[in-house]
PDB file of C-alpha atoms and ligand atoms in Angstrom:
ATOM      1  CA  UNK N1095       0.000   0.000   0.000  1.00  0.00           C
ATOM      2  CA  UNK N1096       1.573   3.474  -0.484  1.00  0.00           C
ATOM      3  CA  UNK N1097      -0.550   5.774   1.825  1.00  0.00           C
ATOM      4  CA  UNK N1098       2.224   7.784   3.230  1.00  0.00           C
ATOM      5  CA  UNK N1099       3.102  11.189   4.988  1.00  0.00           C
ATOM      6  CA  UNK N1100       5.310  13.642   3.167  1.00  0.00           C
ATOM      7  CA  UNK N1101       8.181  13.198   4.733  1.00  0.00           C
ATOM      8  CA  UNK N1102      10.044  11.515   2.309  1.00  0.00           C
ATOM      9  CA  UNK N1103       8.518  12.807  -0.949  1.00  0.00           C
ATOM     10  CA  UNK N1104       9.532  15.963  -0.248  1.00  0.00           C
ATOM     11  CA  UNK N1105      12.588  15.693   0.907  1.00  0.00           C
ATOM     12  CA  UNK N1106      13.409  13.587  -2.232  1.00  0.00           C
ATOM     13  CA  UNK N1107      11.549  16.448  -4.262  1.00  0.00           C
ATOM     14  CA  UNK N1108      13.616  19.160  -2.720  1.00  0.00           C
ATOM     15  CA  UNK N1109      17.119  17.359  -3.389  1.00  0.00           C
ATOM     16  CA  UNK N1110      16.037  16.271  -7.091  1.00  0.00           C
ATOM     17  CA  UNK N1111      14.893  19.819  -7.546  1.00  0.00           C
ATOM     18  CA  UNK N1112      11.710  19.070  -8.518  1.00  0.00           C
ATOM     19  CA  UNK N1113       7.843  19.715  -6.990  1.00  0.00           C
ATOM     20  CA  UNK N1114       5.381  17.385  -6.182  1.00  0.00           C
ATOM     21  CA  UNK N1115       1.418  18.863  -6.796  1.00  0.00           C
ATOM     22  CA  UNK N1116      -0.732  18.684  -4.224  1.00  0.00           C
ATOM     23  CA  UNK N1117      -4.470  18.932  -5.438  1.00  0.00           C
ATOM     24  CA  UNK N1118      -7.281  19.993  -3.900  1.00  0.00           C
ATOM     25  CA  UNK N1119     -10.265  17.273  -4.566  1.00  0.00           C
ATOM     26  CA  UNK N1120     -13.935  18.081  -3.629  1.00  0.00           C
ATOM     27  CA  UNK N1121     -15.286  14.066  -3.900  1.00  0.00           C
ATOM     28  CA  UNK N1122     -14.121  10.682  -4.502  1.00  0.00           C
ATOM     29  CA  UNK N1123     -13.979  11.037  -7.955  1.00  0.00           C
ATOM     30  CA  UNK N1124     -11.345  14.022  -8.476  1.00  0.00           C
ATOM     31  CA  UNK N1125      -9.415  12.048  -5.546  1.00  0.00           C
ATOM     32  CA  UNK N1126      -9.800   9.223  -8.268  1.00  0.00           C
ATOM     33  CA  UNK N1127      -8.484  11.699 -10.928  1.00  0.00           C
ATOM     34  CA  UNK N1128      -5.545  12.465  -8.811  1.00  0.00           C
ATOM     35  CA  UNK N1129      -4.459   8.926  -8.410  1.00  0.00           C
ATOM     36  CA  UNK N1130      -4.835   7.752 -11.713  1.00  0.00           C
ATOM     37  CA  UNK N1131      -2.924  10.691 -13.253  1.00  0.00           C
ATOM     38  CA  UNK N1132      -0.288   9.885 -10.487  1.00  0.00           C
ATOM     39  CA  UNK N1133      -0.072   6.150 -11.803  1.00  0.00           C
ATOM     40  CA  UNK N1134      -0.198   7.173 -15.448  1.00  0.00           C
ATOM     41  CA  UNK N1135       2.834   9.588 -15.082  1.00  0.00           C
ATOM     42  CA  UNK N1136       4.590   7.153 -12.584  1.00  0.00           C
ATOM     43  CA  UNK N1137       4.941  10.504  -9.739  1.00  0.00           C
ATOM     44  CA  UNK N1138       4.404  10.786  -6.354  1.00  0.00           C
ATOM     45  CA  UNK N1139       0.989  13.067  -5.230  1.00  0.00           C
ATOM     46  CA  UNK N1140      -0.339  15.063  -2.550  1.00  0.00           C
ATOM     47  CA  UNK N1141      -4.367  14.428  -2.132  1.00  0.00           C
ATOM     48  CA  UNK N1142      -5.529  17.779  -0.188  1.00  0.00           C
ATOM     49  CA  UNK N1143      -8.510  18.263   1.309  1.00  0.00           C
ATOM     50  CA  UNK N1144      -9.951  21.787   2.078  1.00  0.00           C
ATOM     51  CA  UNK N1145     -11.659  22.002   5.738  1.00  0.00           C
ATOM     52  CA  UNK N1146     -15.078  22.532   3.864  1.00  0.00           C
ATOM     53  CA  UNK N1147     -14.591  19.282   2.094  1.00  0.00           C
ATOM     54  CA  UNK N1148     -13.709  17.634   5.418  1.00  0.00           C
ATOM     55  CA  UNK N1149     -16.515  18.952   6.991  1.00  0.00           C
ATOM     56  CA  UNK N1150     -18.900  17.978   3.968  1.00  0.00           C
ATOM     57  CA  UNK N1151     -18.161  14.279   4.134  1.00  0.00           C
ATOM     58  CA  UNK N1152     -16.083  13.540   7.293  1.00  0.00           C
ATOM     59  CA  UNK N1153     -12.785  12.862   7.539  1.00  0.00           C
ATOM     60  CA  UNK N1154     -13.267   9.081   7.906  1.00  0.00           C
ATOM     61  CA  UNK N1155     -14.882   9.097   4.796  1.00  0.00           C
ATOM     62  CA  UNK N1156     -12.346  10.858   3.212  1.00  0.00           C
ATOM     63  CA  UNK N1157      -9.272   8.825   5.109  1.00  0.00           C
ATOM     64  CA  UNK N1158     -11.201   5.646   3.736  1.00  0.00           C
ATOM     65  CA  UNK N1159     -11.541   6.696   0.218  1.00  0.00           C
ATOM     66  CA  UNK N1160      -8.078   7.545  -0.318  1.00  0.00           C
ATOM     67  CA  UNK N1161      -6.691   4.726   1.659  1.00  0.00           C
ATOM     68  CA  UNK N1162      -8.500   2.473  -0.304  1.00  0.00           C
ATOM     69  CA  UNK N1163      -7.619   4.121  -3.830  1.00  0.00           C
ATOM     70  CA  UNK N1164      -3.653   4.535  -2.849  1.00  0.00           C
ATOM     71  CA  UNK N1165      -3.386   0.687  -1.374  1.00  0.00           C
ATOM     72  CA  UNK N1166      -4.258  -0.148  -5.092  1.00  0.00           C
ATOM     73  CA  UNK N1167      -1.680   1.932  -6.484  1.00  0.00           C
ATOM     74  CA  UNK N1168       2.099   1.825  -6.727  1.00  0.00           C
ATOM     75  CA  UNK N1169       2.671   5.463  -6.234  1.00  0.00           C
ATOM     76  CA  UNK N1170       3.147   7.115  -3.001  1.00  0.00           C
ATOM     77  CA  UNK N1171      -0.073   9.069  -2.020  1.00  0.00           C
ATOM     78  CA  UNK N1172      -0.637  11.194   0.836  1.00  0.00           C
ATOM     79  CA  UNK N1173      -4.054  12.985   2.230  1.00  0.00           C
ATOM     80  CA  UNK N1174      -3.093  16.456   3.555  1.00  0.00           C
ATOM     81  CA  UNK N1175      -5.841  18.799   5.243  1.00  0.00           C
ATOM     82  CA  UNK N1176      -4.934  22.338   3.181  1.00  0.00           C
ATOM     83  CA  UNK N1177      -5.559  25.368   5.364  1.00  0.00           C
ATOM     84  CA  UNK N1178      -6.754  24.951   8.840  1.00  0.00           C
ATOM     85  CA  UNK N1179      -6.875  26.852  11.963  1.00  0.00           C
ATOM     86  CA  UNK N1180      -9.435  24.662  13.861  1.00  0.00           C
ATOM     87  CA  UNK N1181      -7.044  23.056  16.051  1.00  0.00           C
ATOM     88  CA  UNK N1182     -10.345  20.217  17.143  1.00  0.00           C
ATOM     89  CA  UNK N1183     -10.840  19.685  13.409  1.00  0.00           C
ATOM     90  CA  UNK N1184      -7.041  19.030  12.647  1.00  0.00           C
ATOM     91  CA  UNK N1185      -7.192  16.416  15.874  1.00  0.00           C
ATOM     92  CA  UNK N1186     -10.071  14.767  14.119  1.00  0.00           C
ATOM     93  CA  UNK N1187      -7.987  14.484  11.305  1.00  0.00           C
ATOM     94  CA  UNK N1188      -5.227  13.413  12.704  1.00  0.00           C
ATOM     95  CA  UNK N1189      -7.300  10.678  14.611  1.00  0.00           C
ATOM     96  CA  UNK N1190      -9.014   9.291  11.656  1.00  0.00           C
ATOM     97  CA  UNK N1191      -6.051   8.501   9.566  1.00  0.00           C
ATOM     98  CA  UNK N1192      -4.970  11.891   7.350  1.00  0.00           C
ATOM     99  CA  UNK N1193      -1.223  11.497   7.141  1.00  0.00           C
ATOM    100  CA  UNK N1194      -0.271  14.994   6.722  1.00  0.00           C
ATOM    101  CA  UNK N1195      -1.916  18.101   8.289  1.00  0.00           C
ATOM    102  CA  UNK N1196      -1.478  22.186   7.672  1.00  0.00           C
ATOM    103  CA  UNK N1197      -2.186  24.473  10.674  1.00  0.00           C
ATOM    104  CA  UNK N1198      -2.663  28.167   9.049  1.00  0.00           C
ATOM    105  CA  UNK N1199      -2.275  30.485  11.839  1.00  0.00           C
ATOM    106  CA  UNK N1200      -0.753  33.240   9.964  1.00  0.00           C
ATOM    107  CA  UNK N1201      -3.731  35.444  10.716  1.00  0.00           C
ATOM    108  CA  UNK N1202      -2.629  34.739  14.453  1.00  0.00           C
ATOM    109  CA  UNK N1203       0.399  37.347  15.960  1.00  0.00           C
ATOM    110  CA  UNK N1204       3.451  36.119  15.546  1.00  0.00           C
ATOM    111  CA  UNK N1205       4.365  34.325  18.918  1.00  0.00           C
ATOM    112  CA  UNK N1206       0.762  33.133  18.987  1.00  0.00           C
ATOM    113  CA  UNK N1207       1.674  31.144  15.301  1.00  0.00           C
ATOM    114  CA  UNK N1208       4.539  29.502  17.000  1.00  0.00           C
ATOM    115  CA  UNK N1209       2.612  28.447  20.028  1.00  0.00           C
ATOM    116  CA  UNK N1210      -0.456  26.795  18.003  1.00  0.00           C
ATOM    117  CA  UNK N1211       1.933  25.012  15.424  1.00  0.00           C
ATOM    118  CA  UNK N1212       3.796  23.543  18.010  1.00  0.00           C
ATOM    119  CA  UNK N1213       0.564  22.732  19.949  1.00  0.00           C
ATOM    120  CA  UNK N1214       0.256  20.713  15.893  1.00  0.00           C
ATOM    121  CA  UNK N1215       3.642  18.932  15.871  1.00  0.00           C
ATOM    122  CA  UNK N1216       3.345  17.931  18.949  1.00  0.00           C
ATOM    123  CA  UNK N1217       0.069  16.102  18.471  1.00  0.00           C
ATOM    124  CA  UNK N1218       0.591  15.090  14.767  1.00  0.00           C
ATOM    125  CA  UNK N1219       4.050  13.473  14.702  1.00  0.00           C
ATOM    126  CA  UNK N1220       3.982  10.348  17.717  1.00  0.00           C
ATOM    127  CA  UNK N1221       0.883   9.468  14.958  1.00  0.00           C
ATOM    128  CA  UNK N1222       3.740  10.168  12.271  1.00  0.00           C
ATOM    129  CA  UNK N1223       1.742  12.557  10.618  1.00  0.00           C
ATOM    130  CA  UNK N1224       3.583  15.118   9.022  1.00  0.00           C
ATOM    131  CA  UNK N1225       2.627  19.299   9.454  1.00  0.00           C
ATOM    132  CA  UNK N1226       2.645  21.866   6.892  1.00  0.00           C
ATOM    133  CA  UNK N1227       2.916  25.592   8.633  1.00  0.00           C
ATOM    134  CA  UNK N1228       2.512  29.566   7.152  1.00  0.00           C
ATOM    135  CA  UNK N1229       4.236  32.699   7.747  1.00  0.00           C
ATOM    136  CA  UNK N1230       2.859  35.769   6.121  1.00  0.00           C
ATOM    137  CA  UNK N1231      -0.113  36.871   4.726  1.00  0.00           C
ATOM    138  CA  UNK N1232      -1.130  35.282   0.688  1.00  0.00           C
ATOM    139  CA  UNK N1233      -3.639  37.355  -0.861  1.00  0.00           C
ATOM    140  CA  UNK N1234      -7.211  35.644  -2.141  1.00  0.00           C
ATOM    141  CA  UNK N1235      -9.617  33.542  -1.278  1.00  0.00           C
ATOM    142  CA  UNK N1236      -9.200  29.748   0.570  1.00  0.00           C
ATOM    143  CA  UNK N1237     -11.917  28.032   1.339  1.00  0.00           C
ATOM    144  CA  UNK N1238     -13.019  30.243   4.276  1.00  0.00           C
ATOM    145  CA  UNK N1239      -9.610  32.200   4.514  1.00  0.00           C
ATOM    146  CA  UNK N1240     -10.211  35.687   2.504  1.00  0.00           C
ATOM    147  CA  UNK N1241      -6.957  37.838   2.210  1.00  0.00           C
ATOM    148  CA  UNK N1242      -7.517  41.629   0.606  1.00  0.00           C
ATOM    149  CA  UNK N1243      -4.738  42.745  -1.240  1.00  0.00           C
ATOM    150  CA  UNK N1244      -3.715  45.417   1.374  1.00  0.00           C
ATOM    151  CA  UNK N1245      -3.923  42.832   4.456  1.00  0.00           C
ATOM    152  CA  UNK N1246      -1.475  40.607   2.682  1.00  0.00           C
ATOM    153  CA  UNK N1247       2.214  40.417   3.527  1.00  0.00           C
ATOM    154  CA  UNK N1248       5.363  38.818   2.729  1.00  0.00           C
ATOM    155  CA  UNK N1249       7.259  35.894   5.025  1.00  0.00           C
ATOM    156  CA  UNK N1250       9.825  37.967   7.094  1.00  0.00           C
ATOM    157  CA  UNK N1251      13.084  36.004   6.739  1.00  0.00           C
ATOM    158  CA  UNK N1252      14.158  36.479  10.472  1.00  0.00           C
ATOM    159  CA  UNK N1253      10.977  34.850  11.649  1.00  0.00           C
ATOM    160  CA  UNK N1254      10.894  32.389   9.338  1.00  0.00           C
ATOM    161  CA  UNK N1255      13.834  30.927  10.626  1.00  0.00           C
ATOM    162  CA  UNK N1256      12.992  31.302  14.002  1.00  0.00           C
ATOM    163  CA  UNK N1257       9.314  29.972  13.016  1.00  0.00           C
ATOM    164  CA  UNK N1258      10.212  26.441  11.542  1.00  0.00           C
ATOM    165  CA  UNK N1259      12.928  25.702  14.233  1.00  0.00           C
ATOM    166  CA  UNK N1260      10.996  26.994  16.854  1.00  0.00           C
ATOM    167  CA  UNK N1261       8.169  24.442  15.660  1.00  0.00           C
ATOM    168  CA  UNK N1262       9.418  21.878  14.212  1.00  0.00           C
ATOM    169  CA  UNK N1263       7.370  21.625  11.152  1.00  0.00           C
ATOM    170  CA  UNK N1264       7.579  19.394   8.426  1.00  0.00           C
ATOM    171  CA  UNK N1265       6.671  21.528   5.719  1.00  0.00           C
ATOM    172  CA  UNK N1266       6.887  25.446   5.684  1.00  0.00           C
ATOM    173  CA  UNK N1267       4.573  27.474   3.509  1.00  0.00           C
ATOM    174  CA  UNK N1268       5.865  31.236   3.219  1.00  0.00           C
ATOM    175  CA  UNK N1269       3.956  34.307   1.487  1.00  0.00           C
ATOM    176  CA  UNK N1270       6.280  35.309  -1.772  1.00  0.00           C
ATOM    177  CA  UNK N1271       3.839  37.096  -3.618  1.00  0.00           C
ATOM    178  CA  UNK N1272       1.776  33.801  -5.384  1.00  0.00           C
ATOM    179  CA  UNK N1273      -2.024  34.150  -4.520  1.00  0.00           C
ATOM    180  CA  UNK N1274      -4.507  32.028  -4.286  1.00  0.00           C
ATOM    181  CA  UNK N1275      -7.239  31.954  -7.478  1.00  0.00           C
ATOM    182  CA  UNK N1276      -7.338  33.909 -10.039  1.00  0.00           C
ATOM    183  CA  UNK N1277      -4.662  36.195 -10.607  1.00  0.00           C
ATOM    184  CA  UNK N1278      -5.543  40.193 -11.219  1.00  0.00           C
ATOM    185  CA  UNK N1279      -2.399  40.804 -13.616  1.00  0.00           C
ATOM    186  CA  UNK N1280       1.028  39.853 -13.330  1.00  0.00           C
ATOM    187  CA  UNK N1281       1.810  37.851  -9.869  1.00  0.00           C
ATOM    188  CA  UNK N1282       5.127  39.679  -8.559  1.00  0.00           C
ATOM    189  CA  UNK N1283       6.718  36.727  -6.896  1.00  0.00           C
ATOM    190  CA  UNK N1284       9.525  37.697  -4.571  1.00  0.00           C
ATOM    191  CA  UNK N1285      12.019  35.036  -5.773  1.00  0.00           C
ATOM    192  CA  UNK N1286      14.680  36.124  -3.534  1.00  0.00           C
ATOM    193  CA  UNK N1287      12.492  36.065  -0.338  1.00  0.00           C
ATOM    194  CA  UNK N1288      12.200  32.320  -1.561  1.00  0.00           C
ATOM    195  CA  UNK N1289      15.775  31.612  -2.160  1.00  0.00           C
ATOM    196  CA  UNK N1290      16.737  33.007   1.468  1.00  0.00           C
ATOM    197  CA  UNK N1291      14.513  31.079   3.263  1.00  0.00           C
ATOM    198  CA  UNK N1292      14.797  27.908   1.354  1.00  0.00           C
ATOM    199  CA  UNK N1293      18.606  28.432   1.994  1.00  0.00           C
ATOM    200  CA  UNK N1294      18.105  28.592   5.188  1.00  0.00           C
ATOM    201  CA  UNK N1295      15.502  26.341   6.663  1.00  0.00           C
ATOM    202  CA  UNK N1296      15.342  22.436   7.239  1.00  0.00           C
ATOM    203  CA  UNK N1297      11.836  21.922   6.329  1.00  0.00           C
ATOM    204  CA  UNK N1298      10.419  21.560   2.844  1.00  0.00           C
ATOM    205  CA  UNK N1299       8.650  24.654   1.220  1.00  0.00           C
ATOM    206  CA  UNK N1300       5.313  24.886   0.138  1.00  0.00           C
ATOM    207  CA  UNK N1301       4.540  27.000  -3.338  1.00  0.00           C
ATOM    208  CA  UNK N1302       0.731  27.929  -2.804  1.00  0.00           C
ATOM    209  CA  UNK N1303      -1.436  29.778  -5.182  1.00  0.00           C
ATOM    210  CA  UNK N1304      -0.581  27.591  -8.067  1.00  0.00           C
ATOM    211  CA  UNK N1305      -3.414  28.152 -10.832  1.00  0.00           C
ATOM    212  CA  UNK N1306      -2.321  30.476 -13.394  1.00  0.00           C
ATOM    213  CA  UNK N1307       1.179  30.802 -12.852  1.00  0.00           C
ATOM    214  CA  UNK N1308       3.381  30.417 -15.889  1.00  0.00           C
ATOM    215  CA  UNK N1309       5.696  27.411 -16.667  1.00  0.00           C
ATOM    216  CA  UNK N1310       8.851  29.897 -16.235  1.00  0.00           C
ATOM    217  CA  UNK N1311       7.732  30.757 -12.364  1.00  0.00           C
ATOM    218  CA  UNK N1312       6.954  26.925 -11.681  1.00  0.00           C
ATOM    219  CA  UNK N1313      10.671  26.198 -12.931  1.00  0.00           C
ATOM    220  CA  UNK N1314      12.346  29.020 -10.909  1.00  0.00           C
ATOM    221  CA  UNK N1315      10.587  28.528  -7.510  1.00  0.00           C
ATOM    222  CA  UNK N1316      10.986  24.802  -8.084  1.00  0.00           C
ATOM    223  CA  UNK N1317      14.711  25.269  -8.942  1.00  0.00           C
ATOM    224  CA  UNK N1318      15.178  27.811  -5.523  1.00  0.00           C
ATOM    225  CA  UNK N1319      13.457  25.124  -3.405  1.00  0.00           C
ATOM    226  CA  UNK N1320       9.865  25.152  -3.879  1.00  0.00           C
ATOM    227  CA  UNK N1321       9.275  20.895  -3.335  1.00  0.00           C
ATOM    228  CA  UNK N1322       5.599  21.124  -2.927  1.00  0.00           C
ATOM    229  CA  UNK N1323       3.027  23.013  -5.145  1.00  0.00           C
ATOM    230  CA  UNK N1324      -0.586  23.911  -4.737  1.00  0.00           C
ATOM    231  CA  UNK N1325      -3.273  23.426  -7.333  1.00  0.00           C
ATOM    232  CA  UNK N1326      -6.875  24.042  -6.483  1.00  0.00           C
ATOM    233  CA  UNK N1327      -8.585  27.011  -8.197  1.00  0.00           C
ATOM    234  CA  UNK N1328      -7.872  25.188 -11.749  1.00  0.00           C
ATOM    235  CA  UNK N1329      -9.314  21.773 -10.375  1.00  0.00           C
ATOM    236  CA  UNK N1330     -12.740  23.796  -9.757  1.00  0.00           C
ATOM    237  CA  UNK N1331     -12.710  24.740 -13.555  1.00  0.00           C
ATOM    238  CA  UNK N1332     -11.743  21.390 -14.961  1.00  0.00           C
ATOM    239  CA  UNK N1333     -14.532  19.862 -12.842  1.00  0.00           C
ATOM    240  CA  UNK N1334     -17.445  22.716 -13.508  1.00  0.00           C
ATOM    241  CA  UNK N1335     -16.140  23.508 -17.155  1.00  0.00           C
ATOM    242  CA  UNK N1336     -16.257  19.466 -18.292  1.00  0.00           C
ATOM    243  CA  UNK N1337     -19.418  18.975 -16.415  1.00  0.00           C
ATOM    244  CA  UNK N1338     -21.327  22.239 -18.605  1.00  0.00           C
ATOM    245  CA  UNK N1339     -19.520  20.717 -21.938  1.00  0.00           C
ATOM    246  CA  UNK N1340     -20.796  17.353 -21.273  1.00  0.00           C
ATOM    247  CA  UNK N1341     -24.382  18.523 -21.257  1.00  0.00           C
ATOM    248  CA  UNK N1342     -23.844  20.968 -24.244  1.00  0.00           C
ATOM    249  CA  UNK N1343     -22.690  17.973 -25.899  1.00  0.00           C
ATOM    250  CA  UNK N1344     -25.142  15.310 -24.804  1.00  0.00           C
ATOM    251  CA  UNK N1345     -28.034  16.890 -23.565  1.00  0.00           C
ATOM    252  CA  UNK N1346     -29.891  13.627 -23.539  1.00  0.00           C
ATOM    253  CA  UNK N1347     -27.912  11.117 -21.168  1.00  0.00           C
ATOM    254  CA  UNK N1348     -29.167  11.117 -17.691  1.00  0.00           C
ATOM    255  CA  UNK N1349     -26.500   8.327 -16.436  1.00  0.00           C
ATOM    256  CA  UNK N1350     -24.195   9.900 -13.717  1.00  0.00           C
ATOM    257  CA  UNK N1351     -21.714   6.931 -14.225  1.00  0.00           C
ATOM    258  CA  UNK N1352     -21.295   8.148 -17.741  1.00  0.00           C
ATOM    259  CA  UNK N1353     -21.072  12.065 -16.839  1.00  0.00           C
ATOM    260  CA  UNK N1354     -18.650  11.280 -13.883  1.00  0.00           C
ATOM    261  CA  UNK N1355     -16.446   9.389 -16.284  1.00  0.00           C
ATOM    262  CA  UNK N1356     -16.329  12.225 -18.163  1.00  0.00           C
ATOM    263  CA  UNK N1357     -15.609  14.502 -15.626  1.00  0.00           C
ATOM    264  CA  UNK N1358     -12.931  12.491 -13.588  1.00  0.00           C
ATOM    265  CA  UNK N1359     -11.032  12.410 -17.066  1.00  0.00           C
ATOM    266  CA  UNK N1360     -10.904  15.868 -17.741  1.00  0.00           C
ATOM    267  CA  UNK N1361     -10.016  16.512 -14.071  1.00  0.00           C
ATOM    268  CA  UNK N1362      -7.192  13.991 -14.466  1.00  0.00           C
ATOM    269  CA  UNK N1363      -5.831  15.595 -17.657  1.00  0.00           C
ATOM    270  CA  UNK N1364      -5.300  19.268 -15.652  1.00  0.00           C
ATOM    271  CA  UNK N1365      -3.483  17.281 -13.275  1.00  0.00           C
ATOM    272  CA  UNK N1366      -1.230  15.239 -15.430  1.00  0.00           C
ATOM    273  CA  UNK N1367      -0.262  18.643 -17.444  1.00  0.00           C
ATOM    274  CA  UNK N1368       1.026  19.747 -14.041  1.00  0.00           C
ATOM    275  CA  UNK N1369       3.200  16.602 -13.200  1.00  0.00           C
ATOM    276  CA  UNK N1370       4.758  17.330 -16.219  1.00  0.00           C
ATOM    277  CA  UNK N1371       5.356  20.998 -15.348  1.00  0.00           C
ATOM    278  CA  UNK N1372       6.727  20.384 -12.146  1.00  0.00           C
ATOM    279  CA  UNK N1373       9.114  17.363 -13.164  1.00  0.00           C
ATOM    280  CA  UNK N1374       7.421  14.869 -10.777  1.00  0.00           C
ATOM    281  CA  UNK N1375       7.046  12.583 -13.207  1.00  0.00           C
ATOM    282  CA  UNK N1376       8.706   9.062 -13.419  1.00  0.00           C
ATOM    283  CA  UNK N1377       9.750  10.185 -10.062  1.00  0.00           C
ATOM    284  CA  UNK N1378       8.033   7.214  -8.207  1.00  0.00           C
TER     285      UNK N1378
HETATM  286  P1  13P G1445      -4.990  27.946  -6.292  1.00  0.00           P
HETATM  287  O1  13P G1445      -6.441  27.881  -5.945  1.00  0.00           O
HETATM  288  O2  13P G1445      -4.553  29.293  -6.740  1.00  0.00           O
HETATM  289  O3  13P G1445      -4.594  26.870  -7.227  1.00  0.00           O
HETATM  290  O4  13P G1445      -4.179  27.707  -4.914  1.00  0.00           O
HETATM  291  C1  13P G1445      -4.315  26.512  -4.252  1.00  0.00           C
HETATM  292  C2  13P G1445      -3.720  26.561  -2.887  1.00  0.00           C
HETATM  293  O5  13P G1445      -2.708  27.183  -2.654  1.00  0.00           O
HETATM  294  C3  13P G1445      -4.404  25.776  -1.857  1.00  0.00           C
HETATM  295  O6  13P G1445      -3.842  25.942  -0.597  1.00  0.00           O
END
């Protein structure tokens, strides 16, 4: 079975210099999509849950789906919880089998951060589950996270440092300028930012905000450290976009088998075009 943490993904990812996507899923049938594009490209992959889609089905329900979809595969697959601050929800979590976990308290003050992460670490590693952390501020909308544009805020360097050791954390996910949806113009990503703290912290970094950036970013945060990458807002559109052309196309089939098909193929396709971009592939 390869349900893992991402312990050792990433750290492979980060000395091979290249990423390893992490997709958000809304059902079992994008999770689906995720694992068969994983198997078809022969990379590892990060299943992420938002906490809305936890809450929606459970996490059992989730844990059991994915369990059950990565014992049948020969690619290492782990289910990650994407942006929470509900330290009772991440427990659940934890409890019911997710092998990775993000705490997001990057809203919190500073010392406050460190204190709730570490209240994480402490909890999620004796189940060796592995915990991603943020620093900074990344402008958009997350699930139930907004950011305006003026609230947001770069990683400070110093406290990065002092955040991930400090913590402990697995997996470190500073602002550099990437948002998350759609982006309003040109993204200004602070590549040195990234380089600094990559240089300078043990844990893997986290690249979120991943829909629309261009193949030339993905390459240059990927080749200054970035060993995990976020895709979510583009998942949405596959999954909308392929159900709406389905029933432009064949207004006349009422089988859900046949429309899920559909979608979970289209959804798959997205997510292959981005193991490709970030040079997971053959990487399992
Ligand atoms: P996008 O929605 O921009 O792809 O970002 C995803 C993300 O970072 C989830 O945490």
């Amino acid at each position: 079975m390869s349900y893992v943490n991402m312990r050792d993904m990433l750290s492979k990812a980060s000395h091979e210099k290249y990423a390893v996507g992490a997709f958000n899923i809304v059902d079992a049938m994008t999770a689906a999509a995720v694992v068969r594009a994983a198997e078809a490209k022969r990379a590892p992959a990060i299943i992420q849950t938002s906490v809305k889609t936890a809450k929606l089905y459970g996490c059992a329900f989730l844990v059991a789906t994915v369990k059950a979809l990565a014992k049948k595969a020969n690619v290492p697959i782990a289910l990650h919880l994407d942006h929470c601050k509900d330290l009772s929800l991440i427990h659940s979590c934890v409890k019911a089998g997710y092998s990775s976990v993000m705490i997001d308290a990057s809203s919190f003050p500073f010392e406050e951060n460190i204190r709730m992460t570490k209240e994480v670490v402490e909890m999620a590693h004796p189940h060796d589950v592995t915990v991603e952390g943020e620093l900074g501020a990344i402008v958009g909308v997350e699930d139930d996270i907004h950011v305006k544009e003026q609230e947001s805020h770069l990683a400070n360097p110093e406290q990065a440092l002092e955040y991930v050791s400090q913590t402990g954390v697995d997996v470190f996910a500073p602002a550099i300028g990437t948002a998350h949806g759609i982006y309003k113009g040109e993204p200004k990503i602070a590549f040195d930012l990234l380089g600094r703290i990559a240089g300078e912290i043990r844990a893997a970094i986290a690249i979120h905000g991943g829909t629309g950036l261009s193949d030339e970013v993905f390459k240059k945060c990927i080749s200054l450290g970035g060993a995990k990458i976020n895709i979510s807002t583009q998942i949405k559109h596959a999954f909308k976009d392929s159900l709406s052309e389905y029933f432009r196309k064949s207004p006349q089939v009422y089988e859900p088998v046949k429309i899920l098909a559909y979608m979970r193929d289209k959804v798959q396709e997205v997510i292959e075009s981005f193991i490709e971009k970030f040079g997971s592939e053959g990487k399992a």
